[in-house]
PDB file of C-alpha atoms in Angstrom:
ATOM      1  CA  UNK A1348       0.000   0.000   0.000  1.00 53.00           C
ATOM      2  CA  UNK A1349       1.880   3.034  -1.266  1.00 75.00           C
ATOM      3  CA  UNK A1350      -0.952   5.480  -0.702  1.00 92.00           C
ATOM      4  CA  UNK A1351      -2.576   7.922  -3.088  1.00 96.00           C
ATOM      5  CA  UNK A1352       0.015   9.686  -5.201  1.00 96.00           C
ATOM      6  CA  UNK A1353      -0.487  13.063  -6.866  1.00 97.00           C
ATOM      7  CA  UNK A1354       1.690  15.107  -9.145  1.00 96.00           C
ATOM      8  CA  UNK A1355       2.848  17.617  -9.711  1.00 97.00           C
ATOM      9  CA  UNK A1356       2.695  18.756  -6.097  1.00 96.00           C
ATOM     10  CA  UNK A1357       2.978  22.385  -7.106  1.00 96.00           C
ATOM     11  CA  UNK A1358       2.171  24.165 -10.340  1.00 98.00           C
ATOM     12  CA  UNK A1359       2.419  27.849 -11.139  1.00 98.00           C
ATOM     13  CA  UNK A1360       0.820  28.836 -14.402  1.00 98.00           C
ATOM     14  CA  UNK A1361      -0.158  31.969 -16.234  1.00 98.00           C
ATOM     15  CA  UNK A1362      -3.797  32.839 -16.625  1.00 98.00           C
ATOM     16  CA  UNK A1363      -5.210  31.314 -19.768  1.00 98.00           C
ATOM     17  CA  UNK A1364      -2.881  28.320 -19.834  1.00 98.00           C
ATOM     18  CA  UNK A1365      -4.006  24.709 -19.496  1.00 98.00           C
ATOM     19  CA  UNK A1366      -2.849  22.504 -16.646  1.00 98.00           C
ATOM     20  CA  UNK A1367      -3.181  18.805 -15.937  1.00 98.00           C
ATOM     21  CA  UNK A1368      -2.897  16.960 -12.648  1.00 98.00           C
ATOM     22  CA  UNK A1369      -2.421  13.246 -12.272  1.00 98.00           C
ATOM     23  CA  UNK A1370      -3.610  10.966  -9.490  1.00 98.00           C
ATOM     24  CA  UNK A1371      -2.568   7.381  -8.869  1.00 97.00           C
ATOM     25  CA  UNK A1372      -4.937   5.764  -6.365  1.00 96.00           C
ATOM     26  CA  UNK A1373      -4.229   2.884  -4.039  1.00 94.00           C
ATOM     27  CA  UNK A1374      -3.880  -0.060  -6.389  1.00 92.00           C
ATOM     28  CA  UNK A1375      -6.953  -2.123  -5.496  1.00 90.00           C
ATOM     29  CA  UNK A1376      -9.292   0.866  -5.048  1.00 93.00           C
ATOM     30  CA  UNK A1377     -11.965   1.103  -7.698  1.00 93.00           C
ATOM     31  CA  UNK A1378     -13.330   4.480  -6.582  1.00 94.00           C
ATOM     32  CA  UNK A1379     -11.462   7.698  -7.164  1.00 96.00           C
ATOM     33  CA  UNK A1380     -12.500  11.193  -6.069  1.00 96.00           C
ATOM     34  CA  UNK A1381     -11.371  14.733  -6.814  1.00 97.00           C
ATOM     35  CA  UNK A1382     -11.842  17.564  -4.328  1.00 97.00           C
ATOM     36  CA  UNK A1383     -10.771  21.219  -4.360  1.00 97.00           C
ATOM     37  CA  UNK A1384      -9.612  23.139  -1.315  1.00 95.00           C
ATOM     38  CA  UNK A1385      -9.088  26.893  -1.196  1.00 94.00           C
ATOM     39  CA  UNK A1386      -7.223  28.679   1.588  1.00 89.00           C
ATOM     40  CA  UNK A1387      -9.125  28.705   4.854  1.00 87.00           C
ATOM     41  CA  UNK A1388     -11.851  26.383   3.626  1.00 92.00           C
ATOM     42  CA  UNK A1389     -12.661  22.719   3.795  1.00 93.00           C
ATOM     43  CA  UNK A1390     -12.360  20.536   0.714  1.00 95.00           C
ATOM     44  CA  UNK A1391     -15.234  20.631  -1.788  1.00 96.00           C
ATOM     45  CA  UNK A1392     -16.303  17.640  -3.824  1.00 95.00           C
ATOM     46  CA  UNK A1393     -15.722  17.890  -7.571  1.00 96.00           C
ATOM     47  CA  UNK A1394     -16.297  14.459  -9.093  1.00 96.00           C
ATOM     48  CA  UNK A1395     -15.859  10.735  -8.612  1.00 94.00           C
ATOM     49  CA  UNK A1396     -15.263   7.606 -10.654  1.00 95.00           C
ATOM     50  CA  UNK A1397     -16.063   3.987 -10.164  1.00 94.00           C
ATOM     51  CA  UNK A1398     -13.539   2.165 -12.295  1.00 94.00           C
ATOM     52  CA  UNK A1399     -13.500   4.147 -15.560  1.00 94.00           C
ATOM     53  CA  UNK A1400     -17.047   5.503 -15.237  1.00 94.00           C
ATOM     54  CA  UNK A1401     -17.513   9.060 -14.015  1.00 94.00           C
ATOM     55  CA  UNK A1402     -20.564   8.712 -11.789  1.00 93.00           C
ATOM     56  CA  UNK A1403     -21.123  12.216 -10.506  1.00 92.00           C
ATOM     57  CA  UNK A1404     -19.932  15.753 -11.155  1.00 93.00           C
ATOM     58  CA  UNK A1405     -20.395  18.784  -8.922  1.00 92.00           C
ATOM     59  CA  UNK A1406     -21.716  22.053 -10.265  1.00 90.00           C
ATOM     60  CA  UNK A1407     -18.292  23.419  -9.272  1.00 86.00           C
ATOM     61  CA  UNK A1408     -16.841  21.497 -12.203  1.00 88.00           C
ATOM     62  CA  UNK A1409     -17.311  24.041 -14.967  1.00 90.00           C
ATOM     63  CA  UNK A1410     -16.900  23.291 -18.658  1.00 93.00           C
ATOM     64  CA  UNK A1411     -13.224  24.247 -18.378  1.00 96.00           C
ATOM     65  CA  UNK A1412     -12.623  21.261 -16.113  1.00 96.00           C
ATOM     66  CA  UNK A1413     -12.424  17.703 -17.334  1.00 96.00           C
ATOM     67  CA  UNK A1414     -11.535  14.569 -15.452  1.00 97.00           C
ATOM     68  CA  UNK A1415     -10.782  11.171 -16.897  1.00 96.00           C
ATOM     69  CA  UNK A1416      -9.896   7.734 -15.675  1.00 96.00           C
ATOM     70  CA  UNK A1417      -9.368   5.897 -18.945  1.00 91.00           C
ATOM     71  CA  UNK A1418      -8.430   2.431 -17.727  1.00 87.00           C
ATOM     72  CA  UNK A1419      -9.887   2.552 -14.273  1.00 86.00           C
ATOM     73  CA  UNK A1420      -6.488   3.094 -12.723  1.00 91.00           C
ATOM     74  CA  UNK A1421      -4.906   6.566 -12.660  1.00 96.00           C
ATOM     75  CA  UNK A1422      -6.920   9.718 -13.259  1.00 98.00           C
ATOM     76  CA  UNK A1423      -6.192  13.129 -14.727  1.00 98.00           C
ATOM     77  CA  UNK A1424      -7.829  16.447 -13.987  1.00 98.00           C
ATOM     78  CA  UNK A1425      -7.363  19.064 -16.693  1.00 98.00           C
ATOM     79  CA  UNK A1426      -8.199  22.727 -16.320  1.00 98.00           C
ATOM     80  CA  UNK A1427      -8.381  24.682 -19.549  1.00 97.00           C
ATOM     81  CA  UNK A1428      -7.947  28.450 -19.852  1.00 97.00           C
ATOM     82  CA  UNK A1429      -7.050  28.804 -16.192  1.00 98.00           C
ATOM     83  CA  UNK A1430      -8.360  31.750 -14.186  1.00 97.00           C
ATOM     84  CA  UNK A1431      -7.057  33.227 -10.968  1.00 96.00           C
ATOM     85  CA  UNK A1432     -10.066  31.809  -9.181  1.00 95.00           C
ATOM     86  CA  UNK A1433      -8.820  28.315 -10.008  1.00 97.00           C
ATOM     87  CA  UNK A1434      -5.924  28.775  -7.573  1.00 97.00           C
ATOM     88  CA  UNK A1435      -6.427  26.061  -4.968  1.00 96.00           C
ATOM     89  CA  UNK A1436      -5.209  22.691  -3.816  1.00 95.00           C
ATOM     90  CA  UNK A1437      -6.662  19.808  -5.787  1.00 97.00           C
ATOM     91  CA  UNK A1438      -6.995  16.691  -3.699  1.00 96.00           C
ATOM     92  CA  UNK A1439      -7.404  13.194  -5.001  1.00 97.00           C
ATOM     93  CA  UNK A1440      -8.755  10.355  -2.887  1.00 96.00           C
ATOM     94  CA  UNK A1441      -9.606   6.709  -3.366  1.00 95.00           C
ATOM     95  CA  UNK A1442     -11.605   3.954  -1.732  1.00 93.00           C
ATOM     96  CA  UNK A1443     -13.166   0.585  -2.290  1.00 90.00           C
ATOM     97  CA  UNK A1444     -16.837   0.410  -3.222  1.00 86.00           C
ATOM     98  CA  UNK A1445     -18.127  -0.989   0.081  1.00 79.00           C
ATOM     99  CA  UNK A1446     -19.772   1.062   2.803  1.00 78.00           C
ATOM    100  CA  UNK A1447     -17.610   2.613   5.546  1.00 76.00           C
ATOM    101  CA  UNK A1448     -19.192   0.457   8.229  1.00 72.00           C
ATOM    102  CA  UNK A1449     -17.515  -2.510   6.577  1.00 75.00           C
ATOM    103  CA  UNK A1450     -14.130  -0.986   7.281  1.00 74.00           C
ATOM    104  CA  UNK A1451     -13.889   0.920   4.018  1.00 83.00           C
ATOM    105  CA  UNK A1452     -12.248   4.333   4.192  1.00 88.00           C
ATOM    106  CA  UNK A1453     -11.420   7.186   1.852  1.00 92.00           C
ATOM    107  CA  UNK A1454      -7.687   7.817   1.631  1.00 93.00           C
ATOM    108  CA  UNK A1455      -6.487  11.228   0.471  1.00 95.00           C
ATOM    109  CA  UNK A1456      -3.360  12.136  -1.409  1.00 95.00           C
ATOM    110  CA  UNK A1457      -1.133  15.054  -0.448  1.00 94.00           C
ATOM    111  CA  UNK A1458      -2.720  17.338  -3.012  1.00 95.00           C
ATOM    112  CA  UNK A1459      -1.576  19.394  -5.962  1.00 96.00           C
ATOM    113  CA  UNK A1460      -1.253  23.124  -5.392  1.00 96.00           C
ATOM    114  CA  UNK A1461      -2.212  25.331  -8.312  1.00 97.00           C
ATOM    115  CA  UNK A1462      -1.297  29.011  -8.423  1.00 98.00           C
ATOM    116  CA  UNK A1463      -2.590  31.016 -11.381  1.00 98.00           C
ATOM    117  CA  UNK A1464      -0.764  34.303 -11.913  1.00 97.00           C
TER     118      UNK A1464
ATOM    119  CA  UNK B 654     -28.991  18.651   1.622  1.00 77.00           C
ATOM    120  CA  UNK B 655     -26.373  17.976   4.226  1.00 84.00           C
ATOM    121  CA  UNK B 656     -24.069  20.454   5.882  1.00 90.00           C
ATOM    122  CA  UNK B 657     -21.547  20.763   8.675  1.00 94.00           C
ATOM    123  CA  UNK B 658     -20.810  23.646  10.996  1.00 95.00           C
ATOM    124  CA  UNK B 659     -17.581  23.746  12.951  1.00 97.00           C
ATOM    125  CA  UNK B 660     -17.746  26.202  15.829  1.00 93.00           C
ATOM    126  CA  UNK B 661     -14.537  28.161  16.181  1.00 92.00           C
ATOM    127  CA  UNK B 662     -12.113  28.585  13.311  1.00 94.00           C
ATOM    128  CA  UNK B 663      -9.173  28.739  15.746  1.00 96.00           C
ATOM    129  CA  UNK B 664      -8.651  26.993  19.057  1.00 96.00           C
ATOM    130  CA  UNK B 665      -5.664  27.467  21.345  1.00 97.00           C
ATOM    131  CA  UNK B 666      -4.941  24.866  24.014  1.00 97.00           C
ATOM    132  CA  UNK B 667      -2.135  24.356  26.459  1.00 97.00           C
ATOM    133  CA  UNK B 668      -0.048  21.222  26.244  1.00 97.00           C
ATOM    134  CA  UNK B 669      -1.663  18.626  28.491  1.00 97.00           C
ATOM    135  CA  UNK B 670      -5.076  20.294  28.463  1.00 97.00           C
ATOM    136  CA  UNK B 671      -8.321  18.949  27.023  1.00 97.00           C
ATOM    137  CA  UNK B 672      -8.888  19.414  23.316  1.00 97.00           C
ATOM    138  CA  UNK B 673     -12.539  19.954  22.338  1.00 97.00           C
ATOM    139  CA  UNK B 674     -13.520  20.671  18.750  1.00 98.00           C
ATOM    140  CA  UNK B 675     -17.191  21.194  17.997  1.00 97.00           C
ATOM    141  CA  UNK B 676     -19.074  19.905  14.987  1.00 97.00           C
ATOM    142  CA  UNK B 677     -22.786  20.145  14.304  1.00 96.00           C
ATOM    143  CA  UNK B 678     -24.353  18.583  11.255  1.00 95.00           C
ATOM    144  CA  UNK B 679     -27.555  18.921   9.323  1.00 92.00           C
ATOM    145  CA  UNK B 680     -29.008  15.878   7.624  1.00 86.00           C
ATOM    146  CA  UNK B 681     -32.509  14.636   6.949  1.00 78.00           C
ATOM    147  CA  UNK B 682     -31.438  11.034   7.476  1.00 81.00           C
ATOM    148  CA  UNK B 683     -28.868   9.429   9.772  1.00 80.00           C
ATOM    149  CA  UNK B 684     -25.512  10.163   8.190  1.00 88.00           C
ATOM    150  CA  UNK B 685     -21.968   8.937   8.279  1.00 91.00           C
ATOM    151  CA  UNK B 686     -19.646  11.398  10.046  1.00 94.00           C
ATOM    152  CA  UNK B 687     -15.884  11.762   9.879  1.00 95.00           C
ATOM    153  CA  UNK B 688     -13.083  13.746  11.457  1.00 97.00           C
ATOM    154  CA  UNK B 689      -9.948  14.385   9.404  1.00 97.00           C
ATOM    155  CA  UNK B 690      -6.694  16.114  10.350  1.00 97.00           C
ATOM    156  CA  UNK B 691      -4.535  18.109   7.946  1.00 94.00           C
ATOM    157  CA  UNK B 692      -0.937  19.107   8.638  1.00 92.00           C
ATOM    158  CA  UNK B 693       0.578  22.025   6.689  1.00 87.00           C
ATOM    159  CA  UNK B 694       0.934  21.368   2.966  1.00 81.00           C
ATOM    160  CA  UNK B 695      -0.345  17.835   3.332  1.00 85.00           C
ATOM    161  CA  UNK B 696      -3.486  15.914   2.504  1.00 88.00           C
ATOM    162  CA  UNK B 697      -6.123  14.700   4.910  1.00 93.00           C
ATOM    163  CA  UNK B 698      -5.689  11.879   7.379  1.00 94.00           C
ATOM    164  CA  UNK B 699      -8.688  10.104   8.855  1.00 94.00           C
ATOM    165  CA  UNK B 700      -8.916  10.361  12.647  1.00 96.00           C
ATOM    166  CA  UNK B 701     -12.186   8.492  13.155  1.00 94.00           C
ATOM    167  CA  UNK B 702     -15.603   7.827  11.662  1.00 93.00           C
ATOM    168  CA  UNK B 703     -19.163   7.230  12.825  1.00 92.00           C
ATOM    169  CA  UNK B 704     -21.025   4.601  10.829  1.00 89.00           C
ATOM    170  CA  UNK B 705     -24.123   4.052  13.009  1.00 81.00           C
ATOM    171  CA  UNK B 706     -22.588   1.432  15.272  1.00 77.00           C
ATOM    172  CA  UNK B 707     -21.293   2.693  18.631  1.00 86.00           C
ATOM    173  CA  UNK B 708     -22.073   6.330  19.380  1.00 90.00           C
ATOM    174  CA  UNK B 709     -18.705   6.824  21.100  1.00 95.00           C
ATOM    175  CA  UNK B 710     -16.023   6.395  18.492  1.00 94.00           C
ATOM    176  CA  UNK B 711     -12.352   6.033  19.262  1.00 95.00           C
ATOM    177  CA  UNK B 712      -9.771   7.047  16.710  1.00 95.00           C
ATOM    178  CA  UNK B 713      -6.074   7.389  16.258  1.00 94.00           C
ATOM    179  CA  UNK B 714      -3.697   9.486  18.342  1.00 94.00           C
ATOM    180  CA  UNK B 715      -5.957   9.366  21.416  1.00 96.00           C
ATOM    181  CA  UNK B 716      -8.894  11.196  19.833  1.00 97.00           C
ATOM    182  CA  UNK B 717     -12.513  10.220  20.276  1.00 97.00           C
ATOM    183  CA  UNK B 718     -15.885  11.628  19.276  1.00 97.00           C
ATOM    184  CA  UNK B 719     -19.440  11.113  20.434  1.00 95.00           C
ATOM    185  CA  UNK B 720     -22.423  11.058  18.100  1.00 94.00           C
ATOM    186  CA  UNK B 721     -25.441  12.740  19.711  1.00 93.00           C
ATOM    187  CA  UNK B 722     -28.486  12.514  17.476  1.00 91.00           C
ATOM    188  CA  UNK B 723     -30.639  14.730  19.704  1.00 91.00           C
ATOM    189  CA  UNK B 724     -28.071  17.522  19.477  1.00 93.00           C
ATOM    190  CA  UNK B 725     -26.999  16.754  15.876  1.00 93.00           C
ATOM    191  CA  UNK B 726     -23.432  16.926  17.103  1.00 95.00           C
ATOM    192  CA  UNK B 727     -20.218  14.976  16.648  1.00 96.00           C
ATOM    193  CA  UNK B 728     -17.670  16.770  18.831  1.00 97.00           C
ATOM    194  CA  UNK B 729     -14.037  15.652  18.849  1.00 98.00           C
ATOM    195  CA  UNK B 730     -12.074  15.386  22.075  1.00 98.00           C
ATOM    196  CA  UNK B 731      -8.653  14.421  23.336  1.00 98.00           C
ATOM    197  CA  UNK B 732      -7.952  14.374  27.080  1.00 97.00           C
ATOM    198  CA  UNK B 733      -4.421  15.720  26.914  1.00 97.00           C
ATOM    199  CA  UNK B 734      -3.067  17.842  24.082  1.00 97.00           C
ATOM    200  CA  UNK B 735       0.371  17.186  22.655  1.00 96.00           C
ATOM    201  CA  UNK B 736       2.456  19.607  20.625  1.00 96.00           C
ATOM    202  CA  UNK B 737       2.099  17.271  17.644  1.00 95.00           C
ATOM    203  CA  UNK B 738      -1.696  17.871  17.671  1.00 96.00           C
ATOM    204  CA  UNK B 739      -1.196  21.311  16.171  1.00 97.00           C
ATOM    205  CA  UNK B 740      -2.954  21.071  12.821  1.00 97.00           C
ATOM    206  CA  UNK B 741      -6.244  21.813  11.098  1.00 97.00           C
ATOM    207  CA  UNK B 742      -9.187  19.563  11.808  1.00 98.00           C
ATOM    208  CA  UNK B 743     -12.149  18.991   9.540  1.00 97.00           C
ATOM    209  CA  UNK B 744     -15.502  17.451  10.295  1.00 97.00           C
ATOM    210  CA  UNK B 745     -17.351  15.891   7.358  1.00 95.00           C
ATOM    211  CA  UNK B 746     -20.815  14.441   6.778  1.00 92.00           C
ATOM    212  CA  UNK B 747     -22.118  12.196   4.057  1.00 88.00           C
ATOM    213  CA  UNK B 748     -25.138  10.116   3.209  1.00 84.00           C
ATOM    214  CA  UNK B 749     -25.346   6.387   3.745  1.00 79.00           C
ATOM    215  CA  UNK B 750     -26.180   5.786   0.090  1.00 80.00           C
ATOM    216  CA  UNK B 751     -23.868   4.310  -2.491  1.00 76.00           C
ATOM    217  CA  UNK B 752     -22.341   7.747  -3.157  1.00 80.00           C
ATOM    218  CA  UNK B 753     -21.163   8.040   0.450  1.00 83.00           C
ATOM    219  CA  UNK B 754     -17.715   9.148  -0.726  1.00 84.00           C
ATOM    220  CA  UNK B 755     -19.125  12.545  -1.633  1.00 89.00           C
ATOM    221  CA  UNK B 756     -18.144  14.177   1.662  1.00 92.00           C
ATOM    222  CA  UNK B 757     -19.417  17.564   2.787  1.00 93.00           C
ATOM    223  CA  UNK B 758     -16.709  19.226   4.889  1.00 95.00           C
ATOM    224  CA  UNK B 759     -16.875  21.970   7.466  1.00 96.00           C
ATOM    225  CA  UNK B 760     -14.630  25.028   7.187  1.00 96.00           C
ATOM    226  CA  UNK B 761     -12.119  23.566   9.604  1.00 97.00           C
ATOM    227  CA  UNK B 762     -10.697  24.412  13.020  1.00 97.00           C
ATOM    228  CA  UNK B 763      -7.048  25.372  13.375  1.00 97.00           C
ATOM    229  CA  UNK B 764      -5.585  24.040  16.616  1.00 97.00           C
ATOM    230  CA  UNK B 765      -2.602  25.742  18.218  1.00 97.00           C
ATOM    231  CA  UNK B 766      -0.894  24.016  21.150  1.00 97.00           C
ATOM    232  CA  UNK B 767       1.091  26.203  23.528  1.00 96.00           C
ATOM    233  CA  UNK B 768       3.791  24.883  25.879  1.00 94.00           C
TER     234      UNK B 768
END
């Protein structure tokens, strides 16, 4: 169990550029989640996958955001035409499908910081 | 819709003193509840979770929380604070449906531990 891995850990980009973040979940986890956290706030849900299927997207995920999990393993989160308001930490998490009372837990990665200048 | 309110954005405690972090939730049905801790520039680590079994839940690092349905609360406590407890703490609520991984977090409470 190597944990949830995210990279890059930090990205500074100019407004209008595209950025992509990658997440490698815990190997046997079939669910993968993306959250966004701005300074002084708790994380906010963006989207989640079960295997390669994207099951739910938050209204926070505008048309400039796209997430994929092509083979049900790693996932990418792309932000097109970045805006200063996109500056945040993007957190990836993973879990098994079962309910938390069965011992299942969501494990978070260390996050990818995005600064748009 | 579910929501979480964490009372107090900053809490200062002396080393060895009781740590009490307050969390109140809003949910139309019995939820799952979680407490996470976040150290600077790191992700979230699960401290404990309530999944409708025992109302008093014990977690890691000496933390525990009690689910009180009548008060819609899930306060986090630790009898004796340690310097290493300085971090930000988040309470989260979610439904017991299949999309339980869609957590709704509170705004967080920053804990400072003084010698």
